[in-house]
Amino acid sequence: MFTEKITSESGSESRGTATEVHALSLLRRSYNRGYAITATREGGALIRWRKVNPATSGALRSISLRPQTEVGDLSEETRRKLALIDSVRVARYARSIERPGCRIIEAGTYEIPVAQTDVLTAHRLVVADRNGRLRLTLSARLAQIAQEHASVIDPSAPVVTCLCGFTVHARDDEKAAQLQHAHQARVGALFVESLSATFTAAVAA
């Protein structure tokens, strides 16, 4: 579940709750309309666009999606486990033999230990469908892409540097911020574009 905040061109705000299905649908519609989509580190997204008319003169509007259970910083170990679950045909919860009463995750022929299983579950990084099969949540995917593309602006240059290797110089801080936002929007668009029909069907199930 997400908390959805809509900000109008006048600056007024309205809040509500969005399911994972609604959030995914919103991201796809925003992508199709060419809106700027930025994934956030906590597993949400910020959607921005301008509504141009004589009254607003191109005022910025936005919708933010914030997961009700924040993902937090993803360690390298957590990233590897998420990649493993995403790569196998079937992943399920199973009982731990070594620690009775606790759960592990069986991902193909691999087993994810109790402690790491607890992390993935507590932060809502994985969810089970009605048949017990585990998949990554939309929040997990958004947090991954956001943390892989964290960027900073060095005001002394100024230059924008992203963890993915993207680097660009700008004439001033304002232009640097524009280039940073453009890169994040490009990453967001590619992210939505990459979501498979299989994932969409799993979310809707």
Coordinates of C-alpha atoms in Angstrom, one line a residue, residues 2 4 14 25 27 40 59 77 81 108 118 126 159 162 164 194 197 200 204:
F2 CA 1.1 3.5 -0.7
E4 CA -0.7 9.1 -2.5
S14 CA -5.0 16.0 -1.3
S25 CA -1.5 1.6 -13.3
L27 CA 3.0 4.8 -13.3
T40 CA 12.5 7.3 -4.6
A59 CA 2.2 25.5 -13.4
E77 CA 23.3 -8.9 0.4
K81 CA 18.7 -12.0 -2.6
G108 CA 14.8 -22.6 -6.9
D118 CA 12.9 -11.7 8.0
V126 CA 8.5 -9.6 -1.3
V159 CA 28.8 18.7 -12.2
C162 CA 25.3 9.4 -10.7
C164 CA 25.4 4.4 -12.7
S194 CA 11.0 -2.6 -18.5
A197 CA 3.5 -8.3 -18.6
T200 CA 1.8 -6.7 -14.1
A204 CA -3.2 -7.7 -10.5

